[in-house]
mmCIF file of C-alpha atoms in Angstrom:
data_model
loop_
_atom_site.group_PDB
_atom_site.id
_atom_site.type_symbol
_atom_site.label_atom_id
_atom_site.label_comp_id
_atom_site.label_asym_id
_atom_site.label_seq_id
_atom_site.Cartn_x
_atom_site.Cartn_y
_atom_site.Cartn_z
ATOM 1 C CA MET A 1 5.633 14.995 -33.310
ATOM 2 C CA PRO A 2 4.716 11.315 -33.912
ATOM 3 C CA SER A 3 1.301 10.065 -32.850
ATOM 4 C CA GLU A 4 1.188 7.609 -29.923
ATOM 5 C CA LYS A 5 -1.568 5.111 -30.804
ATOM 6 C CA ILE A 6 -3.457 3.346 -28.048
ATOM 7 C CA GLY A 7 -6.310 0.821 -27.942
ATOM 8 C CA ARG A 8 -9.969 1.589 -27.391
ATOM 9 C CA GLU A 9 -10.437 -0.099 -23.984
ATOM 10 C CA LYS A 10 -10.593 2.438 -21.145
ATOM 11 C CA VAL A 11 -9.115 5.042 -23.424
ATOM 12 C CA GLY A 12 -9.783 7.909 -21.020
ATOM 13 C CA GLU A 13 -7.883 6.186 -18.210
ATOM 14 C CA VAL A 14 -4.984 5.283 -20.492
ATOM 15 C CA VAL A 15 -4.767 8.852 -21.772
ATOM 16 C CA ALA A 16 -4.907 10.163 -18.194
ATOM 17 C CA ALA A 17 -1.996 7.889 -17.269
ATOM 18 C CA ARG A 18 0.114 9.152 -20.164
ATOM 19 C CA ILE A 19 -0.555 12.797 -19.428
ATOM 20 C CA ARG A 20 0.017 12.162 -15.714
ATOM 21 C CA ASP A 21 3.439 10.653 -16.389
ATOM 22 C CA ARG A 22 4.456 13.752 -18.312
ATOM 23 C CA ILE A 23 3.249 16.095 -15.587
ATOM 24 C CA ILE A 24 5.086 14.185 -12.852
ATOM 25 C CA ALA A 25 8.203 14.012 -15.028
ATOM 26 C CA GLY A 26 8.074 17.787 -15.545
ATOM 27 C CA GLU A 27 7.437 17.602 -19.286
ATOM 28 C CA PHE A 28 4.217 19.559 -18.791
ATOM 29 C CA VAL A 29 4.941 22.364 -16.341
ATOM 30 C CA GLU A 30 2.891 24.321 -13.843
ATOM 31 C CA GLY A 31 0.402 26.666 -15.490
ATOM 32 C CA GLU A 32 0.856 25.206 -18.974
ATOM 33 C CA PRO A 33 -2.427 25.023 -20.903
ATOM 34 C CA LEU A 34 -3.493 21.543 -21.979
ATOM 35 C CA ARG A 35 -5.137 21.965 -25.379
ATOM 36 C CA LEU A 36 -7.653 19.332 -26.416
ATOM 37 C CA VAL A 37 -6.749 19.332 -30.103
ATOM 38 C CA ALA A 38 -2.991 19.288 -29.525
ATOM 39 C CA LEU A 39 -3.272 16.393 -27.062
ATOM 40 C CA SER A 40 -5.657 14.589 -29.402
ATOM 41 C CA GLU A 41 -3.143 14.759 -32.249
ATOM 42 C CA ARG A 42 -0.263 13.769 -30.010
ATOM 43 C CA LEU A 43 -1.963 10.713 -28.512
ATOM 44 C CA GLY A 44 -3.873 9.640 -31.619
ATOM 45 C CA VAL A 45 -7.347 9.723 -30.064
ATOM 46 C CA SER A 46 -10.409 11.936 -30.364
ATOM 47 C CA THR A 47 -11.000 14.887 -28.051
ATOM 48 C CA THR A 48 -13.677 12.965 -26.101
ATOM 49 C CA PRO A 49 -11.226 10.700 -24.197
ATOM 50 C CA ILE A 50 -8.927 13.705 -23.807
ATOM 51 C CA ARG A 51 -11.731 15.498 -21.938
ATOM 52 C CA GLU A 52 -12.341 12.359 -19.844
ATOM 53 C CA ALA A 53 -8.634 12.139 -19.028
ATOM 54 C CA LEU A 54 -8.367 15.775 -17.998
ATOM 55 C CA ALA A 55 -11.425 15.382 -15.755
ATOM 56 C CA ILE A 56 -9.712 12.400 -14.071
ATOM 57 C CA LEU A 57 -6.517 14.395 -13.583
ATOM 58 C CA GLU A 58 -8.481 17.344 -12.192
ATOM 59 C CA ARG A 59 -9.996 15.066 -9.528
ATOM 60 C CA GLN A 60 -6.485 13.859 -8.677
ATOM 61 C CA GLY A 61 -5.246 17.425 -8.255
ATOM 62 C CA LEU A 62 -2.837 17.418 -11.182
ATOM 63 C CA VAL A 63 -4.872 19.670 -13.448
ATOM 64 C CA ASN A 64 -6.884 22.841 -12.870
ATOM 65 C CA GLY A 65 -10.062 23.345 -14.883
ATOM 66 C CA GLU A 66 -11.784 26.681 -15.330
ATOM 67 C CA THR A 67 -15.064 27.336 -17.110
ATOM 68 C CA ASN A 68 -14.506 28.712 -20.610
ATOM 69 C CA ARG A 69 -10.728 28.698 -20.051
ATOM 70 C CA GLY A 70 -9.931 25.012 -20.314
ATOM 71 C CA PHE A 71 -7.353 23.077 -18.334
ATOM 72 C CA THR A 72 -3.894 23.976 -17.078
ATOM 73 C CA VAL A 73 -1.241 21.996 -15.238
ATOM 74 C CA ALA A 74 -1.485 22.350 -11.457
ATOM 75 C CA LYS A 75 1.490 22.955 -9.211
ATOM 76 C CA LEU A 76 3.210 19.687 -8.226
ATOM 77 C CA SER A 77 6.433 20.105 -6.301
ATOM 78 C CA SER A 78 9.136 17.609 -5.460
ATOM 79 C CA ARG A 79 7.874 17.769 -1.877
ATOM 80 C CA ASP A 80 4.397 16.729 -3.072
ATOM 81 C CA ILE A 81 5.903 13.696 -4.800
ATOM 82 C CA SER A 82 7.953 12.845 -1.722
ATOM 83 C CA ASP A 83 4.833 13.124 0.441
ATOM 84 C CA VAL A 84 2.916 10.681 -1.765
ATOM 85 C CA TYR A 85 5.711 8.120 -1.532
ATOM 86 C CA ARG A 86 5.891 8.557 2.238
ATOM 87 C CA LEU A 87 2.157 7.912 2.450
ATOM 88 C CA ALA A 88 2.399 4.901 0.122
ATOM 89 C CA GLY A 89 5.352 3.580 2.115
ATOM 90 C CA PHE A 90 3.473 3.844 5.402
ATOM 91 C CA ILE A 91 0.423 2.017 4.025
ATOM 92 C CA GLN A 92 2.504 -0.678 2.338
ATOM 93 C CA LYS A 93 4.440 -1.169 5.568
ATOM 94 C CA ILE A 94 1.230 -2.113 7.370
ATOM 95 C CA LEU A 95 0.076 -4.315 4.496
ATOM 96 C CA ALA A 96 3.401 -6.200 4.408
ATOM 97 C CA GLU A 97 3.287 -6.720 8.175
ATOM 98 C CA ARG A 98 -0.159 -8.294 7.901
ATOM 99 C CA ALA A 99 0.595 -10.247 4.729
ATOM 100 C CA ALA A 100 3.525 -12.069 6.354
ATOM 101 C CA SER A 101 1.220 -14.388 8.302
ATOM 102 C CA LEU A 102 -1.301 -14.810 5.486
ATOM 103 C CA LEU A 103 0.792 -15.532 2.392
ATOM 104 C CA SER A 104 1.085 -19.251 1.662
ATOM 105 C CA ASP A 105 4.280 -20.913 0.506
ATOM 106 C CA HIS A 106 2.655 -21.183 -2.923
ATOM 107 C CA ASP A 107 1.958 -17.435 -2.891
ATOM 108 C CA LEU A 108 5.562 -16.740 -1.968
ATOM 109 C CA ASP A 109 6.816 -19.022 -4.733
ATOM 110 C CA GLY A 110 4.764 -16.963 -7.173
ATOM 111 C CA LEU A 111 6.232 -13.730 -5.811
ATOM 112 C CA ASP A 112 9.755 -15.126 -6.131
ATOM 113 C CA LEU A 113 8.987 -15.983 -9.767
ATOM 114 C CA LEU A 114 7.677 -12.478 -10.431
ATOM 115 C CA ASP A 115 10.805 -11.031 -8.821
ATOM 116 C CA ALA A 116 13.023 -13.208 -11.026
ATOM 117 C CA GLN A 117 11.098 -12.162 -14.137
ATOM 118 C CA MET A 118 11.345 -8.517 -13.095
ATOM 119 C CA ARG A 119 15.104 -8.843 -12.686
ATOM 120 C CA GLU A 120 15.417 -10.490 -16.108
ATOM 121 C CA ALA A 121 13.358 -7.733 -17.721
ATOM 122 C CA THR A 122 15.430 -5.077 -15.963
ATOM 123 C CA ALA A 123 18.686 -6.663 -17.120
ATOM 124 C CA ALA A 124 17.302 -6.873 -20.663
ATOM 125 C CA GLY A 125 16.332 -3.196 -20.630
ATOM 126 C CA ASP A 126 12.594 -3.954 -20.866
ATOM 127 C CA THR A 127 11.559 -1.280 -18.388
ATOM 128 C CA ARG A 128 7.841 -1.553 -19.136
ATOM 129 C CA LEU A 129 7.700 -5.286 -18.336
ATOM 130 C CA ALA A 130 9.924 -4.746 -15.306
ATOM 131 C CA SER A 131 7.622 -1.976 -14.082
ATOM 132 C CA ASP A 132 4.534 -4.140 -14.636
ATOM 133 C CA ASN A 133 6.018 -7.012 -12.631
ATOM 134 C CA ASN A 134 7.124 -4.600 -9.925
ATOM 135 C CA HIS A 135 3.536 -3.379 -9.635
ATOM 136 C CA ARG A 136 2.231 -6.962 -9.545
ATOM 137 C CA ILE A 137 4.540 -7.836 -6.647
ATOM 138 C CA HIS A 138 3.387 -4.887 -4.564
ATOM 139 C CA ARG A 139 -0.245 -5.497 -5.478
ATOM 140 C CA ALA A 140 -0.093 -9.185 -4.536
ATOM 141 C CA ILE A 141 1.423 -8.405 -1.138
ATOM 142 C CA GLY A 142 -1.156 -5.696 -0.519
ATOM 143 C CA LEU A 143 -4.125 -7.883 -1.441
ATOM 144 C CA ALA A 144 -2.811 -10.749 0.704
ATOM 145 C CA ALA A 145 -3.053 -8.535 3.802
ATOM 146 C CA ASP A 146 -6.862 -8.810 3.758
ATOM 147 C CA SER A 147 -7.213 -5.080 4.462
ATOM 148 C CA PRO A 148 -9.462 -3.776 1.663
ATOM 149 C CA LEU A 149 -9.872 -0.285 3.114
ATOM 150 C CA LEU A 150 -6.112 0.255 3.303
ATOM 151 C CA VAL A 151 -5.716 -1.110 -0.227
ATOM 152 C CA ARG A 152 -8.335 1.348 -1.405
ATOM 153 C CA PHE A 153 -6.417 4.234 0.159
ATOM 154 C CA LEU A 154 -3.201 2.908 -1.368
ATOM 155 C CA ARG A 155 -4.778 2.938 -4.827
ATOM 156 C CA GLU A 156 -5.150 6.710 -4.527
ATOM 157 C CA THR A 157 -1.352 6.973 -4.465
ATOM 158 C CA THR A 158 -0.773 4.532 -7.349
ATOM 159 C CA PRO A 159 -1.176 7.109 -10.155
ATOM 160 C CA PHE A 160 1.716 9.056 -8.631
ATOM 161 C CA THR A 161 4.044 6.140 -7.887
ATOM 162 C CA VAL A 162 3.545 4.014 -11.022
ATOM 163 C CA ARG A 163 4.785 5.496 -14.289
ATOM 164 C CA ARG A 164 3.052 3.804 -17.217
ATOM 165 C CA ASN A 165 4.382 5.774 -20.178
ATOM 166 C CA ASP A 166 8.012 6.250 -19.113
ATOM 167 C CA PRO A 167 8.479 3.683 -16.340
ATOM 168 C CA ASN A 168 12.132 4.298 -15.578
ATOM 169 C CA LEU A 169 14.235 6.871 -13.789
ATOM 170 C CA PRO A 170 17.974 6.703 -13.134
ATOM 171 C CA GLY A 171 18.361 4.569 -10.019
ATOM 172 C CA TRP A 172 15.061 2.725 -10.255
ATOM 173 C CA ALA A 173 16.676 -0.240 -12.035
ATOM 174 C CA ASP A 174 18.922 -0.769 -8.999
ATOM 175 C CA GLN A 175 15.869 -0.556 -6.775
ATOM 176 C CA ARG A 176 14.140 -3.274 -8.776
ATOM 177 C CA MET A 177 17.214 -5.494 -8.785
ATOM 178 C CA GLU A 178 17.944 -5.176 -5.069
ATOM 179 C CA GLY A 179 14.839 -3.954 -3.274
ATOM 180 C CA HIS A 180 12.445 -6.895 -3.335
ATOM 181 C CA GLY A 181 14.595 -9.901 -2.463
ATOM 182 C CA VAL A 182 15.066 -8.960 1.180
ATOM 183 C CA ILE A 183 11.358 -8.164 1.538
ATOM 184 C CA LEU A 184 10.379 -11.550 0.132
ATOM 185 C CA ARG A 185 12.852 -13.339 2.405
ATOM 186 C CA ALA A 186 11.396 -11.569 5.440
ATOM 187 C CA LEU A 187 7.903 -12.586 4.341
ATOM 188 C CA ARG A 188 9.009 -16.196 3.945
ATOM 189 C CA MET A 189 10.418 -16.091 7.488
ATOM 190 C CA ARG A 190 6.988 -14.760 8.590
ATOM 191 C CA ASP A 191 8.728 -11.771 10.125
ATOM 192 C CA GLY A 192 6.048 -9.156 9.574
ATOM 193 C CA VAL A 193 7.828 -6.360 11.427
ATOM 194 C CA LEU A 194 10.987 -6.746 9.350
ATOM 195 C CA ALA A 195 9.031 -7.123 6.101
ATOM 196 C CA GLY A 196 7.111 -3.944 6.882
ATOM 197 C CA GLU A 197 10.234 -1.961 7.696
ATOM 198 C CA LEU A 198 11.971 -3.147 4.529
ATOM 199 C CA MET A 199 8.915 -2.351 2.425
ATOM 200 C CA GLU A 200 8.685 1.178 3.788
ATOM 201 C CA SER A 201 12.415 1.761 3.238
ATOM 202 C CA HIS A 202 12.055 0.480 -0.320
ATOM 203 C CA LEU A 203 9.239 2.929 -1.073
ATOM 204 C CA LEU A 204 11.063 5.831 0.549
ATOM 205 C CA ALA A 205 14.184 5.120 -1.520
ATOM 206 C CA SER A 206 12.138 5.028 -4.730
ATOM 207 C CA GLY A 207 10.411 8.229 -3.679
ATOM 208 C CA ALA A 208 13.708 9.970 -3.043
ATOM 209 C CA ILE A 209 14.729 9.176 -6.616
ATOM 210 C CA ALA A 210 11.426 10.437 -8.035
ATOM 211 C CA ALA A 211 11.483 13.586 -5.909
ATOM 212 C CA GLY A 212 15.096 14.245 -6.890
ATOM 213 C CA HIS A 213 14.144 13.961 -10.541
ATOM 214 C CA ALA A 214 11.268 16.396 -10.010
ATOM 215 C CA ASN A 215 13.543 18.757 -8.102
ATOM 216 C CA SER A 216 15.970 18.791 -11.028
ATOM 217 C CA ALA A 217 13.091 19.614 -13.358
ATOM 218 C CA GLU A 218 12.027 22.432 -11.022
ATOM 219 C CA GLY A 219 15.579 23.784 -11.019
ATOM 220 C CA ASP A 220 15.761 23.694 -14.801
ATOM 221 C CA LEU A 221 12.462 25.551 -15.061
ATOM 222 C CA GLN A 222 13.568 28.137 -12.497
ATOM 223 C CA SER A 223 16.803 28.718 -14.422
ATOM 224 C CA ILE A 224 14.806 29.383 -17.576
ATOM 225 C CA THR A 225 12.414 31.693 -15.725
ATOM 226 C CA ASN A 226 15.235 33.682 -14.118
ATOM 227 C CA ALA A 227 17.381 33.874 -17.237
ATOM 228 C CA GLU A 228 18.244 37.361 -18.421
ATOM 229 C CA PRO A 229 16.267 38.220 -21.577
ATOM 230 C CA ALA A 230 18.289 38.082 -24.775
ATOM 231 C CA ARG A 231 19.331 41.438 -26.146
#
C-alpha cells in the first residue's frame, strides 16, 4: 500500500483527521484493531504522532483504548452520524439567524466569491478545494454571529461533518452547487429566520447523504458477517 506523506506541522491532528475519515467512511470497522506500526507505514509518519492521533480520536469517541491491548475502532452507526448533523444543523441555524443582521455587504461579497470559487472547484472535480471553500463559508457565517460559545460547541461536530482525506460523497457535489446560494441571498435580504431555516435544511440534507453512505457500509459489513462459511 503506498505511503501517504504529510507535513510536520500539527502532525498528530492531521493523522487523526485521516484516520477519522476512514472510520466514518466505514473503511475501518467496529472492533478493528488500529496497529501503530501499520498506521505509521501507511501514513508515512513515526508512531509518536500515531499515538497522539489515536488519543485524540479516543477523546472524540471514535476509538476505544485499553491498557496493554492498544486501540480498536469504536461503534459508530449511521444514526450517530445523522445525530451529529442534526446537532450541527441546529447550531448553524441559530448562528445564521444572528449573522444576518451582523454581516456587512463587504462580508457578503466575500461569501459570494467563496461560493463562486467553490462551484468552480466542484465543476472542475477539485473536491478538496471545494470542500475547503465550503468549510470557509460555514465558518465565516458562524463567526459573524458573535456567539463564541455556540461556535465552540459547533467545533465539536466539525470532525464528523468535514471530511479532509476523502471530501466527497455521491450527492455532496449537488449540495455544494445548489445549497449555499439561497442561504446567501437570505442573508443579503437580512432575513435571519429564512437564512436559519435554509442553513438547517442544508445540513440535514448533507447529513442524510453521509448517514446513507454509512448505512450502506453497515449493510455490506453485515452481509459479510452473516455469509455462510465456505465449504
